[in-house]
Amino acid sequence: MKKKVYFGSNLKMYKTISDTVNYLKDLSAGTEDLRRRYQNLELFILPSFTSLERAAEVTDQNKILLGAQNMCWEESGKYTGEISPLMLKELNLSIVMIGHSERRHIFGESDEEENRKVKAALDHGFMPLLCVGETAHEKEYGIGEEVLRTQLKIGLHGVASEQTEKLWIAYEPVWSIGEDGTPASPEYAEKMHRVIKNTLCELFPEQGETIPVFYGGSVNRSNAGKYILCPSVDGLFVGRAAWNAQSFCELIEESMNVLETHT
Ligand code: PGA
């Protein structure tokens, strides 16, 4: 069985405070046995900003880690509508997601901005979850691997090797995300995870291989087991298939069973 296996979900802009509280309670109860059975299981959920305070009150982060979906790199200032690291620190969160495909492609965030956010998150003791992934066009032009390398090299520029203990990466090809997305084949996901791990090894020769890399993009109960068996996939980052707590519990349980049987 693999050393540590991660399952997480970004709740995007779908759940209100009360939805989130109910969801987290159900998820916590529904994964209790699993967490007991598999000590190597790490779960995380990224609620909306408005739900974070209540989420942190009702969730034991020894069981389910919590994080924000975005963060400004500045501590304070004239940044209307933004949330600073100091504000998130008050909420007792573990993770800050940075550079989700929707941040990059709907809100136009650049690699340089993601880099400022990654460094600010690390400086404030958060675990940055840096998301990378190529668009359908970039894939067509045959530059998917270059895009991942660029996103990682700029996104992680200036990060010290000691800081990588608290760094997670998600690979989410843009063309695989959401209703219109097509899930990547497990072979393609493995190939791109290898590109990511090799780039991380270039940047951090000692630590690169140990930085967890998750696959995301149309993960569901029928394909989760195939991804989790890929040697370079350390976890699954799930959207739609995770937003019902019971279905997510089943997805996790089935994936862990597959892992147990095959490794
Ligand atoms: P999806 O979302 O699983 O619904 O495709 C993935 C994501 O955006 O993280």
PDB file of C-alpha atoms and ligand atoms in Angstrom:
ATOM      1  CA  MET A   1       0.000   0.000   0.000  1.00  0.00           C
ATOM      2  CA  LYS A   2       1.234   3.496  -0.834  1.00  0.00           C
ATOM      3  CA  LYS A   3       2.670   5.613   1.962  1.00  0.00           C
ATOM      4  CA  LYS A   4       0.047   8.328   2.150  1.00  0.00           C
ATOM      5  CA  VAL A   5      -3.082   8.673   0.007  1.00  0.00           C
ATOM      6  CA  TYR A   6      -4.944  11.969  -0.327  1.00  0.00           C
ATOM      7  CA  PHE A   7      -8.574  12.689  -1.204  1.00  0.00           C
ATOM      8  CA  GLY A   8      -9.846  16.235  -1.310  1.00  0.00           C
ATOM      9  CA  SER A   9     -12.523  18.433  -2.751  1.00  0.00           C
ATOM     10  CA  ASN A  10     -12.870  22.042  -3.750  1.00  0.00           C
ATOM     11  CA  LEU A  11     -16.481  23.039  -3.046  1.00  0.00           C
ATOM     12  CA  LYS A  12     -16.162  26.000  -5.475  1.00  0.00           C
ATOM     13  CA  MET A  13     -19.129  28.400  -5.212  1.00  0.00           C
ATOM     14  CA  TYR A  14     -21.767  25.766  -4.585  1.00  0.00           C
ATOM     15  CA  LYS A  15     -22.384  25.392  -0.857  1.00  0.00           C
ATOM     16  CA  THR A  16     -23.777  27.915   1.617  1.00  0.00           C
ATOM     17  CA  ILE A  17     -22.649  27.954   5.240  1.00  0.00           C
ATOM     18  CA  SER A  18     -25.353  25.533   6.363  1.00  0.00           C
ATOM     19  CA  ASP A  19     -24.763  23.233   3.354  1.00  0.00           C
ATOM     20  CA  THR A  20     -21.060  23.162   4.204  1.00  0.00           C
ATOM     21  CA  VAL A  21     -21.606  22.410   7.887  1.00  0.00           C
ATOM     22  CA  ASN A  22     -23.957  19.518   7.056  1.00  0.00           C
ATOM     23  CA  TYR A  23     -21.602  18.231   4.401  1.00  0.00           C
ATOM     24  CA  LEU A  24     -18.601  18.239   6.721  1.00  0.00           C
ATOM     25  CA  LYS A  25     -20.522  16.524   9.505  1.00  0.00           C
ATOM     26  CA  ASP A  26     -21.693  13.807   7.100  1.00  0.00           C
ATOM     27  CA  LEU A  27     -18.239  13.404   5.601  1.00  0.00           C
ATOM     28  CA  SER A  28     -16.620  13.144   9.005  1.00  0.00           C
ATOM     29  CA  ALA A  29     -19.138  10.517  10.204  1.00  0.00           C
ATOM     30  CA  GLY A  30     -19.067   8.657   6.881  1.00  0.00           C
ATOM     31  CA  THR A  31     -15.272   8.328   6.815  1.00  0.00           C
ATOM     32  CA  GLU A  32     -14.790   7.378  10.460  1.00  0.00           C
ATOM     33  CA  ASP A  33     -14.312   3.664   9.829  1.00  0.00           C
ATOM     34  CA  LEU A  34     -12.161   4.319   6.799  1.00  0.00           C
ATOM     35  CA  ARG A  35      -9.887   6.639   8.724  1.00  0.00           C
ATOM     36  CA  ARG A  36      -9.507   4.001  11.411  1.00  0.00           C
ATOM     37  CA  ARG A  37      -8.803   1.285   8.865  1.00  0.00           C
ATOM     38  CA  TYR A  38      -6.366   3.316   6.782  1.00  0.00           C
ATOM     39  CA  GLN A  39      -4.000   5.375   8.895  1.00  0.00           C
ATOM     40  CA  ASN A  40      -2.358   6.597   5.682  1.00  0.00           C
ATOM     41  CA  LEU A  41      -5.511   8.362   4.504  1.00  0.00           C
ATOM     42  CA  GLU A  42      -5.440  12.189   4.361  1.00  0.00           C
ATOM     43  CA  LEU A  43      -8.694  14.050   3.650  1.00  0.00           C
ATOM     44  CA  PHE A  44      -9.139  17.733   2.861  1.00  0.00           C
ATOM     45  CA  ILE A  45     -11.968  20.063   1.942  1.00  0.00           C
ATOM     46  CA  LEU A  46     -11.863  23.615   0.578  1.00  0.00           C
ATOM     47  CA  PRO A  47     -15.131  25.459   1.396  1.00  0.00           C
ATOM     48  CA  SER A  48     -16.132  28.937   0.253  1.00  0.00           C
ATOM     49  CA  PHE A  49     -14.702  31.910   2.195  1.00  0.00           C
ATOM     50  CA  THR A  50     -17.973  32.627   3.978  1.00  0.00           C
ATOM     51  CA  SER A  51     -18.221  29.038   5.263  1.00  0.00           C
ATOM     52  CA  LEU A  52     -14.666  28.756   6.577  1.00  0.00           C
ATOM     53  CA  GLU A  53     -15.227  30.007  10.119  1.00  0.00           C
ATOM     54  CA  ARG A  54     -18.131  27.624  10.816  1.00  0.00           C
ATOM     55  CA  ALA A  55     -16.371  24.847   8.929  1.00  0.00           C
ATOM     56  CA  ALA A  56     -13.363  25.172  11.233  1.00  0.00           C
ATOM     57  CA  GLU A  57     -15.628  25.107  14.291  1.00  0.00           C
ATOM     58  CA  VAL A  58     -17.354  21.854  13.352  1.00  0.00           C
ATOM     59  CA  THR A  59     -14.372  20.003  11.880  1.00  0.00           C
ATOM     60  CA  ASP A  60     -11.581  18.188  13.669  1.00  0.00           C
ATOM     61  CA  GLN A  61      -8.613  18.890  11.431  1.00  0.00           C
ATOM     62  CA  ASN A  62      -6.866  15.788  12.717  1.00  0.00           C
ATOM     63  CA  LYS A  63      -9.500  14.041  10.626  1.00  0.00           C
ATOM     64  CA  ILE A  64     -10.270  16.407   7.753  1.00  0.00           C
ATOM     65  CA  LEU A  65      -7.966  19.284   6.851  1.00  0.00           C
ATOM     66  CA  LEU A  66      -9.577  22.537   5.774  1.00  0.00           C
ATOM     67  CA  GLY A  67      -8.387  25.192   3.408  1.00  0.00           C
ATOM     68  CA  ALA A  68      -9.314  28.287   1.447  1.00  0.00           C
ATOM     69  CA  GLN A  69      -9.845  28.367  -2.311  1.00  0.00           C
ATOM     70  CA  ASN A  70      -7.734  31.460  -2.901  1.00  0.00           C
ATOM     71  CA  MET A  71      -5.776  34.175  -1.073  1.00  0.00           C
ATOM     72  CA  CYS A  72      -4.233  37.580  -1.721  1.00  0.00           C
ATOM     73  CA  TRP A  73      -0.444  37.761  -1.387  1.00  0.00           C
ATOM     74  CA  GLU A  74      -0.542  41.003   0.586  1.00  0.00           C
ATOM     75  CA  GLU A  75      -1.210  41.132   4.333  1.00  0.00           C
ATOM     76  CA  SER A  76      -3.363  44.254   4.084  1.00  0.00           C
ATOM     77  CA  GLY A  77      -3.948  47.272   1.868  1.00  0.00           C
ATOM     78  CA  LYS A  78      -6.070  48.685  -0.901  1.00  0.00           C
ATOM     79  CA  TYR A  79      -7.169  45.368  -2.391  1.00  0.00           C
ATOM     80  CA  THR A  80     -10.944  45.592  -2.421  1.00  0.00           C
ATOM     81  CA  GLY A  81     -12.659  42.229  -2.317  1.00  0.00           C
ATOM     82  CA  GLU A  82      -9.518  40.266  -1.481  1.00  0.00           C
ATOM     83  CA  ILE A  83      -8.776  38.071   1.565  1.00  0.00           C
ATOM     84  CA  SER A  84      -5.334  38.293   3.153  1.00  0.00           C
ATOM     85  CA  PRO A  85      -3.149  35.628   4.778  1.00  0.00           C
ATOM     86  CA  LEU A  86      -3.650  37.325   8.160  1.00  0.00           C
ATOM     87  CA  MET A  87      -7.422  37.024   7.797  1.00  0.00           C
ATOM     88  CA  LEU A  88      -7.161  33.330   6.931  1.00  0.00           C
ATOM     89  CA  LYS A  89      -4.755  32.743   9.816  1.00  0.00           C
ATOM     90  CA  GLU A  90      -7.480  33.773  12.253  1.00  0.00           C
ATOM     91  CA  LEU A  91      -9.563  30.848  11.015  1.00  0.00           C
ATOM     92  CA  ASN A  92      -7.131  28.078  11.889  1.00  0.00           C
ATOM     93  CA  LEU A  93      -6.833  26.689   8.354  1.00  0.00           C
ATOM     94  CA  SER A  94      -4.237  24.276   7.042  1.00  0.00           C
ATOM     95  CA  ILE A  95      -4.313  24.734   3.271  1.00  0.00           C
ATOM     96  CA  VAL A  96      -4.607  27.508   0.711  1.00  0.00           C
ATOM     97  CA  MET A  97      -5.354  26.492  -2.862  1.00  0.00           C
ATOM     98  CA  ILE A  98      -3.573  28.584  -5.470  1.00  0.00           C
ATOM     99  CA  GLY A  99      -4.044  28.822  -9.220  1.00  0.00           C
ATOM    100  CA  HIS A 100      -7.109  26.653  -9.709  1.00  0.00           C
ATOM    101  CA  SER A 101      -7.964  26.531 -13.394  1.00  0.00           C
ATOM    102  CA  GLU A 102     -11.009  28.783 -12.816  1.00  0.00           C
ATOM    103  CA  ARG A 103      -8.792  31.411 -11.138  1.00  0.00           C
ATOM    104  CA  ARG A 104      -6.357  31.295 -14.049  1.00  0.00           C
ATOM    105  CA  HIS A 105      -8.869  31.138 -16.907  1.00  0.00           C
ATOM    106  CA  ILE A 106     -11.941  33.033 -15.678  1.00  0.00           C
ATOM    107  CA  PHE A 107     -10.192  35.591 -13.476  1.00  0.00           C
ATOM    108  CA  GLY A 108      -7.009  35.847 -15.531  1.00  0.00           C
ATOM    109  CA  GLU A 109      -4.441  35.103 -12.835  1.00  0.00           C
ATOM    110  CA  SER A 110      -0.866  34.797 -14.091  1.00  0.00           C
ATOM    111  CA  ASP A 111       1.933  32.458 -13.054  1.00  0.00           C
ATOM    112  CA  GLU A 112       3.667  35.440 -11.442  1.00  0.00           C
ATOM    113  CA  GLU A 113       0.613  36.110  -9.268  1.00  0.00           C
ATOM    114  CA  GLU A 114       0.367  32.434  -8.299  1.00  0.00           C
ATOM    115  CA  ASN A 115       4.026  32.605  -7.327  1.00  0.00           C
ATOM    116  CA  ARG A 116       3.417  35.563  -4.992  1.00  0.00           C
ATOM    117  CA  LYS A 117       0.526  33.668  -3.436  1.00  0.00           C
ATOM    118  CA  VAL A 118       2.536  30.468  -2.987  1.00  0.00           C
ATOM    119  CA  LYS A 119       5.306  32.381  -1.220  1.00  0.00           C
ATOM    120  CA  ALA A 120       2.850  34.323   0.949  1.00  0.00           C
ATOM    121  CA  ALA A 121       1.049  31.092   1.899  1.00  0.00           C
ATOM    122  CA  LEU A 122       4.310  29.411   2.906  1.00  0.00           C
ATOM    123  CA  ASP A 123       5.506  32.473   4.808  1.00  0.00           C
ATOM    124  CA  HIS A 124       2.278  32.404   6.820  1.00  0.00           C
ATOM    125  CA  GLY A 125       2.466  28.711   7.628  1.00  0.00           C
ATOM    126  CA  PHE A 126      -0.160  27.432   5.195  1.00  0.00           C
ATOM    127  CA  MET A 127       0.194  24.463   2.918  1.00  0.00           C
ATOM    128  CA  PRO A 128      -0.146  25.833  -0.621  1.00  0.00           C
ATOM    129  CA  LEU A 129      -1.962  23.510  -3.009  1.00  0.00           C
ATOM    130  CA  LEU A 130      -0.686  24.791  -6.349  1.00  0.00           C
ATOM    131  CA  CYS A 131      -2.874  23.707  -9.277  1.00  0.00           C
ATOM    132  CA  VAL A 132      -1.395  23.289 -12.737  1.00  0.00           C
ATOM    133  CA  GLY A 133      -2.789  22.040 -16.028  1.00  0.00           C
ATOM    134  CA  GLU A 134      -2.749  22.646 -19.764  1.00  0.00           C
ATOM    135  CA  THR A 135      -5.718  23.830 -21.847  1.00  0.00           C
ATOM    136  CA  ALA A 136      -7.155  21.837 -24.764  1.00  0.00           C
ATOM    137  CA  HIS A 137      -5.400  24.205 -27.190  1.00  0.00           C
ATOM    138  CA  GLU A 138      -2.054  23.810 -25.519  1.00  0.00           C
ATOM    139  CA  LYS A 139      -2.519  20.046 -25.648  1.00  0.00           C
ATOM    140  CA  GLU A 140      -3.380  20.214 -29.363  1.00  0.00           C
ATOM    141  CA  TYR A 141      -0.234  22.230 -30.060  1.00  0.00           C
ATOM    142  CA  GLY A 142       1.770  19.570 -28.232  1.00  0.00           C
ATOM    143  CA  ILE A 143       3.000  21.943 -25.534  1.00  0.00           C
ATOM    144  CA  GLY A 144       1.208  20.432 -22.520  1.00  0.00           C
ATOM    145  CA  GLU A 145       4.442  19.352 -20.875  1.00  0.00           C
ATOM    146  CA  GLU A 146       6.068  22.752 -21.447  1.00  0.00           C
ATOM    147  CA  VAL A 147       3.021  24.453 -19.903  1.00  0.00           C
ATOM    148  CA  LEU A 148       3.267  22.329 -16.766  1.00  0.00           C
ATOM    149  CA  ARG A 149       6.988  23.001 -16.481  1.00  0.00           C
ATOM    150  CA  THR A 150       6.427  26.746 -16.906  1.00  0.00           C
ATOM    151  CA  GLN A 151       3.602  26.856 -14.370  1.00  0.00           C
ATOM    152  CA  LEU A 152       5.756  24.978 -11.855  1.00  0.00           C
ATOM    153  CA  LYS A 153       8.979  26.858 -12.483  1.00  0.00           C
ATOM    154  CA  ILE A 154       7.354  30.279 -12.207  1.00  0.00           C
ATOM    155  CA  GLY A 155       4.804  29.260  -9.566  1.00  0.00           C
ATOM    156  CA  LEU A 156       7.493  27.853  -7.272  1.00  0.00           C
ATOM    157  CA  HIS A 157      10.230  30.392  -8.050  1.00  0.00           C
ATOM    158  CA  GLY A 158      12.090  31.404  -4.902  1.00  0.00           C
ATOM    159  CA  VAL A 159      10.588  28.640  -2.733  1.00  0.00           C
ATOM    160  CA  ALA A 160      13.296  27.233  -0.451  1.00  0.00           C
ATOM    161  CA  SER A 161      13.824  23.483  -0.480  1.00  0.00           C
ATOM    162  CA  GLU A 162      13.064  23.281   3.272  1.00  0.00           C
ATOM    163  CA  GLN A 163       9.636  24.766   2.567  1.00  0.00           C
ATOM    164  CA  THR A 164       8.618  21.925   0.261  1.00  0.00           C
ATOM    165  CA  GLU A 165       7.580  19.782   3.212  1.00  0.00           C
ATOM    166  CA  LYS A 166       4.457  21.923   3.185  1.00  0.00           C
ATOM    167  CA  LEU A 167       3.725  21.928  -0.514  1.00  0.00           C
ATOM    168  CA  TRP A 168       1.070  20.066  -2.476  1.00  0.00           C
ATOM    169  CA  ILE A 169       0.479  20.079  -6.237  1.00  0.00           C
ATOM    170  CA  ALA A 170      -2.699  19.244  -8.154  1.00  0.00           C
ATOM    171  CA  TYR A 171      -2.613  18.333 -11.834  1.00  0.00           C
ATOM    172  CA  GLU A 172      -5.916  19.279 -13.427  1.00  0.00           C
ATOM    173  CA  PRO A 173      -5.928  19.441 -17.213  1.00  0.00           C
ATOM    174  CA  VAL A 174      -8.305  22.308 -18.035  1.00  0.00           C
ATOM    175  CA  TRP A 175     -10.109  20.213 -20.689  1.00  0.00           C
ATOM    176  CA  SER A 176     -10.958  17.561 -18.104  1.00  0.00           C
ATOM    177  CA  ILE A 177     -12.706  19.808 -15.562  1.00  0.00           C
ATOM    178  CA  GLY A 178     -16.448  20.199 -15.092  1.00  0.00           C
ATOM    179  CA  GLU A 179     -19.624  19.224 -16.963  1.00  0.00           C
ATOM    180  CA  ASP A 180     -18.018  19.570 -20.402  1.00  0.00           C
ATOM    181  CA  GLY A 181     -14.773  17.945 -19.368  1.00  0.00           C
ATOM    182  CA  THR A 182     -13.386  14.637 -20.581  1.00  0.00           C
ATOM    183  CA  PRO A 183     -11.453  12.709 -17.951  1.00  0.00           C
ATOM    184  CA  ALA A 184      -7.791  12.181 -18.848  1.00  0.00           C
ATOM    185  CA  SER A 185      -6.888   8.563 -19.451  1.00  0.00           C
ATOM    186  CA  PRO A 186      -4.966   7.081 -16.520  1.00  0.00           C
ATOM    187  CA  GLU A 187      -1.968   6.600 -18.863  1.00  0.00           C
ATOM    188  CA  TYR A 188      -2.021  10.283 -19.836  1.00  0.00           C
ATOM    189  CA  ALA A 189      -2.434  11.335 -16.198  1.00  0.00           C
ATOM    190  CA  GLU A 190       0.535   9.179 -15.190  1.00  0.00           C
ATOM    191  CA  LYS A 191       2.685  10.616 -17.992  1.00  0.00           C
ATOM    192  CA  MET A 192       1.911  14.193 -16.945  1.00  0.00           C
ATOM    193  CA  HIS A 193       2.374  13.417 -13.242  1.00  0.00           C
ATOM    194  CA  ARG A 194       5.809  12.093 -14.171  1.00  0.00           C
ATOM    195  CA  VAL A 195       6.584  15.385 -15.960  1.00  0.00           C
ATOM    196  CA  ILE A 196       5.508  17.234 -12.820  1.00  0.00           C
ATOM    197  CA  LYS A 197       7.558  15.024 -10.499  1.00  0.00           C
ATOM    198  CA  ASN A 198      10.619  15.321 -12.752  1.00  0.00           C
ATOM    199  CA  THR A 199      10.275  19.111 -12.794  1.00  0.00           C
ATOM    200  CA  LEU A 200       9.915  19.149  -9.008  1.00  0.00           C
ATOM    201  CA  CYS A 201      13.098  17.049  -8.793  1.00  0.00           C
ATOM    202  CA  GLU A 202      14.888  19.569 -11.003  1.00  0.00           C
ATOM    203  CA  LEU A 203      13.777  22.393  -8.721  1.00  0.00           C
ATOM    204  CA  PHE A 204      14.291  20.500  -5.450  1.00  0.00           C
ATOM    205  CA  PRO A 205      16.676  17.585  -6.066  1.00  0.00           C
ATOM    206  CA  GLU A 206      16.344  16.131  -2.555  1.00  0.00           C
ATOM    207  CA  GLN A 207      12.631  16.651  -1.928  1.00  0.00           C
ATOM    208  CA  GLY A 208      11.053  16.688  -5.411  1.00  0.00           C
ATOM    209  CA  GLU A 209       9.968  13.074  -5.514  1.00  0.00           C
ATOM    210  CA  THR A 210       8.231  13.288  -2.126  1.00  0.00           C
ATOM    211  CA  ILE A 211       6.005  16.308  -2.896  1.00  0.00           C
ATOM    212  CA  PRO A 212       2.448  14.937  -3.201  1.00  0.00           C
ATOM    213  CA  VAL A 213       0.800  15.382  -6.608  1.00  0.00           C
ATOM    214  CA  PHE A 214      -2.958  14.832  -7.004  1.00  0.00           C
ATOM    215  CA  TYR A 215      -4.995  14.213 -10.133  1.00  0.00           C
ATOM    216  CA  GLY A 216      -8.199  16.188 -10.672  1.00  0.00           C
ATOM    217  CA  GLY A 217     -10.686  16.607 -13.517  1.00  0.00           C
ATOM    218  CA  SER A 218     -13.879  14.537 -13.897  1.00  0.00           C
ATOM    219  CA  VAL A 219     -12.812  12.013 -11.284  1.00  0.00           C
ATOM    220  CA  ASN A 220     -15.766   9.754 -10.483  1.00  0.00           C
ATOM    221  CA  ARG A 221     -16.510   6.425  -8.882  1.00  0.00           C
ATOM    222  CA  SER A 222     -15.818   4.447 -12.013  1.00  0.00           C
ATOM    223  CA  ASN A 223     -12.415   5.943 -12.859  1.00  0.00           C
ATOM    224  CA  ALA A 224     -11.033   6.811  -9.370  1.00  0.00           C
ATOM    225  CA  GLY A 225      -9.568   3.336  -8.803  1.00  0.00           C
ATOM    226  CA  LYS A 226      -7.636   3.529 -12.086  1.00  0.00           C
ATOM    227  CA  TYR A 227      -6.031   6.872 -11.265  1.00  0.00           C
ATOM    228  CA  ILE A 228      -5.123   5.939  -7.730  1.00  0.00           C
ATOM    229  CA  LEU A 229      -3.203   2.916  -9.002  1.00  0.00           C
ATOM    230  CA  CYS A 230      -0.928   5.122 -11.131  1.00  0.00           C
ATOM    231  CA  PRO A 231       2.511   5.116  -9.492  1.00  0.00           C
ATOM    232  CA  SER A 232       2.960   8.912  -9.701  1.00  0.00           C
ATOM    233  CA  VAL A 233      -0.542   9.815  -8.484  1.00  0.00           C
ATOM    234  CA  ASP A 234      -0.554  10.449  -4.735  1.00  0.00           C
ATOM    235  CA  GLY A 235      -4.182  11.414  -4.385  1.00  0.00           C
ATOM    236  CA  LEU A 236      -7.397  12.540  -6.041  1.00  0.00           C
ATOM    237  CA  PHE A 237      -8.785  16.043  -6.159  1.00  0.00           C
ATOM    238  CA  VAL A 238     -12.479  15.649  -6.821  1.00  0.00           C
ATOM    239  CA  GLY A 239     -15.170  18.153  -7.777  1.00  0.00           C
ATOM    240  CA  ARG A 240     -18.728  17.097  -8.654  1.00  0.00           C
ATOM    241  CA  ALA A 241     -18.344  13.480  -7.552  1.00  0.00           C
ATOM    242  CA  ALA A 242     -17.412  14.643  -4.041  1.00  0.00           C
ATOM    243  CA  TRP A 243     -20.140  17.161  -3.301  1.00  0.00           C
ATOM    244  CA  ASN A 244     -22.501  14.560  -1.928  1.00  0.00           C
ATOM    245  CA  ALA A 245     -20.796  13.327   1.240  1.00  0.00           C
ATOM    246  CA  GLN A 246     -22.049   9.765   0.955  1.00  0.00           C
ATOM    247  CA  SER A 247     -20.947   9.394  -2.673  1.00  0.00           C
ATOM    248  CA  PHE A 248     -17.529  10.819  -1.800  1.00  0.00           C
ATOM    249  CA  CYS A 249     -17.181   8.324   1.073  1.00  0.00           C
ATOM    250  CA  GLU A 250     -18.000   5.503  -1.355  1.00  0.00           C
ATOM    251  CA  LEU A 251     -15.495   6.802  -3.904  1.00  0.00           C
ATOM    252  CA  ILE A 252     -12.797   6.921  -1.231  1.00  0.00           C
ATOM    253  CA  GLU A 253     -13.634   3.476   0.122  1.00  0.00           C
ATOM    254  CA  GLU A 254     -13.660   1.876  -3.330  1.00  0.00           C
ATOM    255  CA  SER A 255     -10.339   3.521  -4.226  1.00  0.00           C
ATOM    256  CA  MET A 256      -8.712   2.351  -0.995  1.00  0.00           C
ATOM    257  CA  ASN A 257     -10.003  -1.178  -1.617  1.00  0.00           C
ATOM    258  CA  VAL A 258      -8.505  -1.138  -5.103  1.00  0.00           C
ATOM    259  CA  LEU A 259      -5.188   0.067  -3.716  1.00  0.00           C
ATOM    260  CA  GLU A 260      -5.193  -2.565  -1.005  1.00  0.00           C
ATOM    261  CA  THR A 261      -5.894  -5.337  -3.499  1.00  0.00           C
ATOM    262  CA  HIS A 262      -3.320  -4.237  -6.066  1.00  0.00           C
ATOM    263  CA  THR A 263      -0.346  -2.963  -4.097  1.00  0.00           C
TER     264      THR A 263
HETATM  265  P1  PGA B   1     -14.700  18.096 -11.499  1.00  0.00           P
HETATM  266  O1  PGA B   1     -13.906  19.360 -10.937  1.00  0.00           O
HETATM  267  O2  PGA B   1     -14.256  16.876 -10.715  1.00  0.00           O
HETATM  268  O3  PGA B   1     -16.146  18.399 -11.264  1.00  0.00           O
HETATM  269  O4  PGA B   1     -14.371  17.944 -12.957  1.00  0.00           O
HETATM  270  C1  PGA B   1     -12.540  19.292 -10.707  1.00  0.00           C
HETATM  271  C2  PGA B   1     -12.008  20.606 -10.175  1.00  0.00           C
HETATM  272  O5  PGA B   1     -12.310  21.668 -10.694  1.00  0.00           O
HETATM  273  O6  PGA B   1     -11.228  20.599  -9.216  1.00  0.00           O
END
